[in-house]
Amino acid sequence: MKRPCLLPFAVLYLAALTASSQDYRPRYHFTPPQNWINDPNGLVYHDGQYHLFYQHNPFANQWGHMSWGHAVSTDLLRWEHLPVAIPEFTEGDKTTAIFSGSAVIDAGNRRGLCPPGTKNCFVAVYTGNVTQGDRHLAQYQNLAFSADGGRTFTQYAKNPIVDIGSKEFRDPNVFWYEPEQKWVMATVKAIEHRAAFYESADLKTWRFLSHFGPTGDTTKVWECPALVRVPIQNESGRSSGNQSRWVLFISAGHPQPGYVGMQYFVGDFDGTTFRLAPENPKPIAPAVTNVVDWGKDYYAAIQFNHLPASQPNPIMVGWTNNWAYAGSLPTTPFKGAMSLPRQISLKRTAEGLVLVQQPIAGVESLREGSGGNGPFRITLSNKSQSFENQPDNTYELTLDIVPGTAKEAGVRIAKGKNQETVLRYADGKLQLDRRRSGNVGFHKTFPSVEEAPVTPQNGVIRLRIFVDKSIVEVFANDGERVITNQIFPGEAAGGIELFAEGGTAEFRNVTVWPMKNAMK
Ligand code: FRU
């Protein structure tokens, strides 16, 4: 008997598998064409383009062979993928992986790193992570330069530029320090929980300035520092610039043990030392430092260098993932995504100078149609009301909640049979509950409830919720609190439902905008 040919079925099956896992691919958050990514690196604006480099394994959908992947954009939202910019390299039996770092532009190639005649020299400063077989030998700071606008890089012949003989010394964050016309580099001594600052006039020779830490959350290694001058809302004119503070971001800090996240410190940097300012917000609880994002999935964020005048506030991008389960994400052929670019500021509140993060204004250009569905207003007493179905799970939802007498009020999103992701306000806290958000079983640390303290302002909690397949970013009270989480809902789980329990709550300005696919 002739055996049936199984090939077409196998192909169909594989196609179906790929299609369903592809379906977790965000449409307006950055993802690589394929394979693994983690931290954003070398964020810089140059000649009309924003550059996003990122930790990347060019060969597999898991961490390894770290190199800098590369993409460019004119609006920070629609990205063009480019070839790997800085690949891992081998000399003799030693391999140098290109760990995280930053990029600056040496205008006019004045420091002469690039060949003579180069208009602007693109300079990347990264951590060389050196191994020999299975042995980990060193971490030090290296430099590479590009004369073709960041497309290809040459390793600096006199690397390393900063070496302290450590294996846990990484993630150089370099920026131009205007008052003293010099470059400053923030790095971390990861297991000592210390940031170390350096200065340089030529990017080649660096001088140690000072340390900051240990302080704050020291239960996790410190990674990816970012030292950024941040304007204070309603007090700053860009020209005077005196109403600002320096904010030191450290990747390490989450209210829940075992999960990495980010903490921030508000202070002053005088070109040599970073000191906490009196208005550094008091910790909400003894074990909780100033949390950047109360979700599980925002890490390693750094700022863009050399932003154009049209962007008066610093802009940061983070990796929407958590090392606790990053390697197990159920996505193929890629793993990892970036947050929406966030514009940051400080706001004077009773707590002190609080970090405010908002999606860049351009995000509104991704809204499909003029007004989406809404605005819609409803009062609910002890009941739920299905509001819409967005089976694509790619939308922005805005709503204001007046919690009233309700014990709990909120919205269920990505709702389907036996699954939902719940955003609820109860007892002065905003919770994002992904315990039943679909595919949660791929790692035991994934199902979780996040909780951020949120105070209604004039009785209202304002919410902007971005849902993008497997990413949920919640901006509460105009960005005073942010919760970012991944979810992996099933195919038909696109329901949106408002609810009030234990009393009456009102929902105002409820609007859903389907979002455009920015990846086309
Ligand atoms: C942070 C980090 C960095 C390091 C890079 C390696 O996520 O661990 O400290 O440079 O990732 O990929």
PDB file of N, CA, C and O and ligand atoms in Angstrom, residues 36 38-39 41 55-56 63 66 98-101 127 139 170-172 188 190 221-224 251 260 299-300 319 323, ligand 1:
ATOM      1  N   TRP A  36      16.706  36.595  19.698  1.00  0.00           N
ATOM      2  CA  TRP A  36      16.650  37.191  21.037  1.00  0.00           C
ATOM      3  C   TRP A  36      17.087  38.651  21.070  1.00  0.00           C
ATOM      4  O   TRP A  36      18.051  39.029  20.402  1.00  0.00           O
ATOM      5  N   ASN A  38      17.660  41.835  24.327  1.00  0.00           N
ATOM      6  CA  ASN A  38      17.383  42.391  25.641  1.00  0.00           C
ATOM      7  C   ASN A  38      17.630  43.901  25.617  1.00  0.00           C
ATOM      8  O   ASN A  38      17.035  44.592  24.783  1.00  0.00           O
ATOM      9  N   ASP A  39      18.456  44.438  26.478  1.00  0.00           N
ATOM     10  CA  ASP A  39      18.503  45.889  26.706  1.00  0.00           C
ATOM     11  C   ASP A  39      18.598  46.770  25.452  1.00  0.00           C
ATOM     12  O   ASP A  39      19.343  46.443  24.528  1.00  0.00           O
ATOM     13  N   ASN A  41      20.380  49.759  23.668  1.00  0.00           N
ATOM     14  CA  ASN A  41      21.758  50.280  23.761  1.00  0.00           C
ATOM     15  C   ASN A  41      21.912  51.454  22.806  1.00  0.00           C
ATOM     16  O   ASN A  41      21.194  51.555  21.811  1.00  0.00           O
ATOM     17  N   GLN A  55      20.800  44.777  22.654  1.00  0.00           N
ATOM     18  CA  GLN A  55      21.445  43.508  22.943  1.00  0.00           C
ATOM     19  C   GLN A  55      20.760  42.431  22.103  1.00  0.00           C
ATOM     20  O   GLN A  55      19.525  42.282  22.150  1.00  0.00           O
ATOM     21  N   HIS A  56      21.564  41.684  21.375  1.00  0.00           N
ATOM     22  CA  HIS A  56      20.964  40.786  20.384  1.00  0.00           C
ATOM     23  C   HIS A  56      21.823  39.549  20.204  1.00  0.00           C
ATOM     24  O   HIS A  56      23.056  39.640  20.164  1.00  0.00           O
ATOM     25  N   TRP A  63      19.394  33.966  24.832  1.00  0.00           N
ATOM     26  CA  TRP A  63      20.526  34.832  25.133  1.00  0.00           C
ATOM     27  C   TRP A  63      21.841  34.170  24.719  1.00  0.00           C
ATOM     28  O   TRP A  63      22.025  32.967  24.900  1.00  0.00           O
ATOM     29  N   MET A  66      26.314  37.923  22.483  1.00  0.00           N
ATOM     30  CA  MET A  66      25.734  39.259  22.504  1.00  0.00           C
ATOM     31  C   MET A  66      26.452  40.214  21.558  1.00  0.00           C
ATOM     32  O   MET A  66      27.673  40.338  21.547  1.00  0.00           O
ATOM     33  N   ILE A  98      29.565  41.860  23.080  1.00  0.00           N
ATOM     34  CA  ILE A  98      29.316  43.310  23.122  1.00  0.00           C
ATOM     35  C   ILE A  98      28.136  43.540  24.061  1.00  0.00           C
ATOM     36  O   ILE A  98      26.975  43.477  23.650  1.00  0.00           O
ATOM     37  N   PHE A  99      28.422  43.773  25.328  1.00  0.00           N
ATOM     38  CA  PHE A  99      27.368  44.000  26.308  1.00  0.00           C
ATOM     39  C   PHE A  99      26.853  45.439  26.203  1.00  0.00           C
ATOM     40  O   PHE A  99      27.265  46.215  25.351  1.00  0.00           O
ATOM     41  N   SER A 100      25.988  45.788  27.143  1.00  0.00           N
ATOM     42  CA  SER A 100      25.250  47.051  27.018  1.00  0.00           C
ATOM     43  C   SER A 100      26.126  48.293  27.097  1.00  0.00           C
ATOM     44  O   SER A 100      27.198  48.278  27.706  1.00  0.00           O
ATOM     45  N   GLY A 101      25.633  49.384  26.533  1.00  0.00           N
ATOM     46  CA  GLY A 101      26.357  50.643  26.542  1.00  0.00           C
ATOM     47  C   GLY A 101      25.567  51.716  25.819  1.00  0.00           C
ATOM     48  O   GLY A 101      24.359  51.581  25.599  1.00  0.00           O
ATOM     49  N   THR A 127      30.354  47.526  27.139  1.00  0.00           N
ATOM     50  CA  THR A 127      31.131  46.622  27.990  1.00  0.00           C
ATOM     51  C   THR A 127      31.595  45.433  27.177  1.00  0.00           C
ATOM     52  O   THR A 127      30.775  44.731  26.565  1.00  0.00           O
ATOM     53  N   GLN A 139      35.220  42.053  32.553  1.00  0.00           N
ATOM     54  CA  GLN A 139      34.268  43.032  32.018  1.00  0.00           C
ATOM     55  C   GLN A 139      34.956  44.387  32.094  1.00  0.00           C
ATOM     56  O   GLN A 139      35.390  44.796  33.176  1.00  0.00           O
ATOM     57  N   ARG A 170      30.067  47.177  34.513  1.00  0.00           N
ATOM     58  CA  ARG A 170      29.488  47.232  33.161  1.00  0.00           C
ATOM     59  C   ARG A 170      28.517  48.383  32.899  1.00  0.00           C
ATOM     60  O   ARG A 170      28.211  49.181  33.749  1.00  0.00           O
ATOM     61  N   ASP A 171      28.030  48.365  31.662  1.00  0.00           N
ATOM     62  CA  ASP A 171      26.925  49.173  31.143  1.00  0.00           C
ATOM     63  C   ASP A 171      27.205  50.677  31.142  1.00  0.00           C
ATOM     64  O   ASP A 171      26.444  51.473  31.733  1.00  0.00           O
ATOM     65  N   PRO A 172      28.281  51.128  30.448  1.00  0.00           N
ATOM     66  CA  PRO A 172      28.640  52.552  30.434  1.00  0.00           C
ATOM     67  C   PRO A 172      27.551  53.429  29.805  1.00  0.00           C
ATOM     68  O   PRO A 172      27.082  53.155  28.708  1.00  0.00           O
ATOM     69  N   VAL A 188      28.309  50.706  36.417  1.00  0.00           N
ATOM     70  CA  VAL A 188      28.006  50.082  37.708  1.00  0.00           C
ATOM     71  C   VAL A 188      29.028  49.023  38.064  1.00  0.00           C
ATOM     72  O   VAL A 188      29.532  48.297  37.201  1.00  0.00           O
ATOM     73  N   ALA A 190      28.485  46.005  39.632  1.00  0.00           N
ATOM     74  CA  ALA A 190      27.175  45.356  39.770  1.00  0.00           C
ATOM     75  C   ALA A 190      26.940  44.706  41.130  1.00  0.00           C
ATOM     76  O   ALA A 190      25.886  44.907  41.734  1.00  0.00           O
ATOM     77  N   VAL A 221      21.588  42.541  41.627  1.00  0.00           N
ATOM     78  CA  VAL A 221      22.770  43.219  41.075  1.00  0.00           C
ATOM     79  C   VAL A 221      22.336  44.532  40.444  1.00  0.00           C
ATOM     80  O   VAL A 221      21.219  44.661  39.963  1.00  0.00           O
ATOM     81  N   TRP A 222      23.223  45.509  40.472  1.00  0.00           N
ATOM     82  CA  TRP A 222      22.927  46.799  39.820  1.00  0.00           C
ATOM     83  C   TRP A 222      23.388  46.728  38.366  1.00  0.00           C
ATOM     84  O   TRP A 222      24.531  46.335  38.089  1.00  0.00           O
ATOM     85  N   GLU A 223      22.506  47.170  37.470  1.00  0.00           N
ATOM     86  CA  GLU A 223      22.850  47.153  36.053  1.00  0.00           C
ATOM     87  C   GLU A 223      22.352  48.443  35.387  1.00  0.00           C
ATOM     88  O   GLU A 223      21.537  49.180  35.937  1.00  0.00           O
ATOM     89  N   CYS A 224      22.856  48.668  34.191  1.00  0.00           N
ATOM     90  CA  CYS A 224      22.358  49.721  33.290  1.00  0.00           C
ATOM     91  C   CYS A 224      22.017  51.049  33.959  1.00  0.00           C
ATOM     92  O   CYS A 224      20.852  51.469  33.989  1.00  0.00           O
ATOM     93  N   SER A 251      19.031  49.903  37.116  1.00  0.00           N
ATOM     94  CA  SER A 251      18.230  48.710  36.903  1.00  0.00           C
ATOM     95  C   SER A 251      18.539  47.734  38.016  1.00  0.00           C
ATOM     96  O   SER A 251      19.625  47.135  38.059  1.00  0.00           O
ATOM     97  N   VAL A 260      13.672  41.511  38.853  1.00  0.00           N
ATOM     98  CA  VAL A 260      14.416  42.739  38.592  1.00  0.00           C
ATOM     99  C   VAL A 260      13.432  43.817  38.165  1.00  0.00           C
ATOM    100  O   VAL A 260      12.314  43.542  37.755  1.00  0.00           O
ATOM    101  N   TYR A 299      12.729  47.237  32.053  1.00  0.00           N
ATOM    102  CA  TYR A 299      14.084  47.056  32.586  1.00  0.00           C
ATOM    103  C   TYR A 299      15.099  47.665  31.628  1.00  0.00           C
ATOM    104  O   TYR A 299      14.852  47.812  30.424  1.00  0.00           O
ATOM    105  N   ALA A 300      16.262  48.014  32.212  1.00  0.00           N
ATOM    106  CA  ALA A 300      17.432  48.427  31.415  1.00  0.00           C
ATOM    107  C   ALA A 300      17.171  49.659  30.565  1.00  0.00           C
ATOM    108  O   ALA A 300      17.819  49.860  29.539  1.00  0.00           O
ATOM    109  N   TRP A 319      13.420  47.671  28.046  1.00  0.00           N
ATOM    110  CA  TRP A 319      13.162  46.300  27.567  1.00  0.00           C
ATOM    111  C   TRP A 319      11.951  45.788  28.333  1.00  0.00           C
ATOM    112  O   TRP A 319      11.954  45.800  29.575  1.00  0.00           O
ATOM    113  N   TRP A 323      14.158  39.253  33.740  1.00  0.00           N
ATOM    114  CA  TRP A 323      15.105  38.131  33.682  1.00  0.00           C
ATOM    115  C   TRP A 323      14.545  36.876  34.356  1.00  0.00           C
ATOM    116  O   TRP A 323      14.995  35.763  34.086  1.00  0.00           O
TER     117      TRP A 323
HETATM  118  C1  FRU B   1      21.045  43.831  31.714  1.00  0.00           C
HETATM  119  C2  FRU B   1      22.324  43.113  31.340  1.00  0.00           C
HETATM  120  C3  FRU B   1      23.491  44.074  31.363  1.00  0.00           C
HETATM  121  C4  FRU B   1      24.459  43.438  30.411  1.00  0.00           C
HETATM  122  C5  FRU B   1      23.548  42.841  29.372  1.00  0.00           C
HETATM  123  C6  FRU B   1      24.037  41.546  28.793  1.00  0.00           C
HETATM  124  O1  FRU B   1      19.894  43.216  31.266  1.00  0.00           O
HETATM  125  O2  FRU B   1      22.527  42.014  32.196  1.00  0.00           O
HETATM  126  O3  FRU B   1      24.022  44.305  32.643  1.00  0.00           O
HETATM  127  O4  FRU B   1      25.347  44.360  29.865  1.00  0.00           O
HETATM  128  O5  FRU B   1      22.295  42.632  30.002  1.00  0.00           O
HETATM  129  O6  FRU B   1      23.213  41.110  27.747  1.00  0.00           O
END
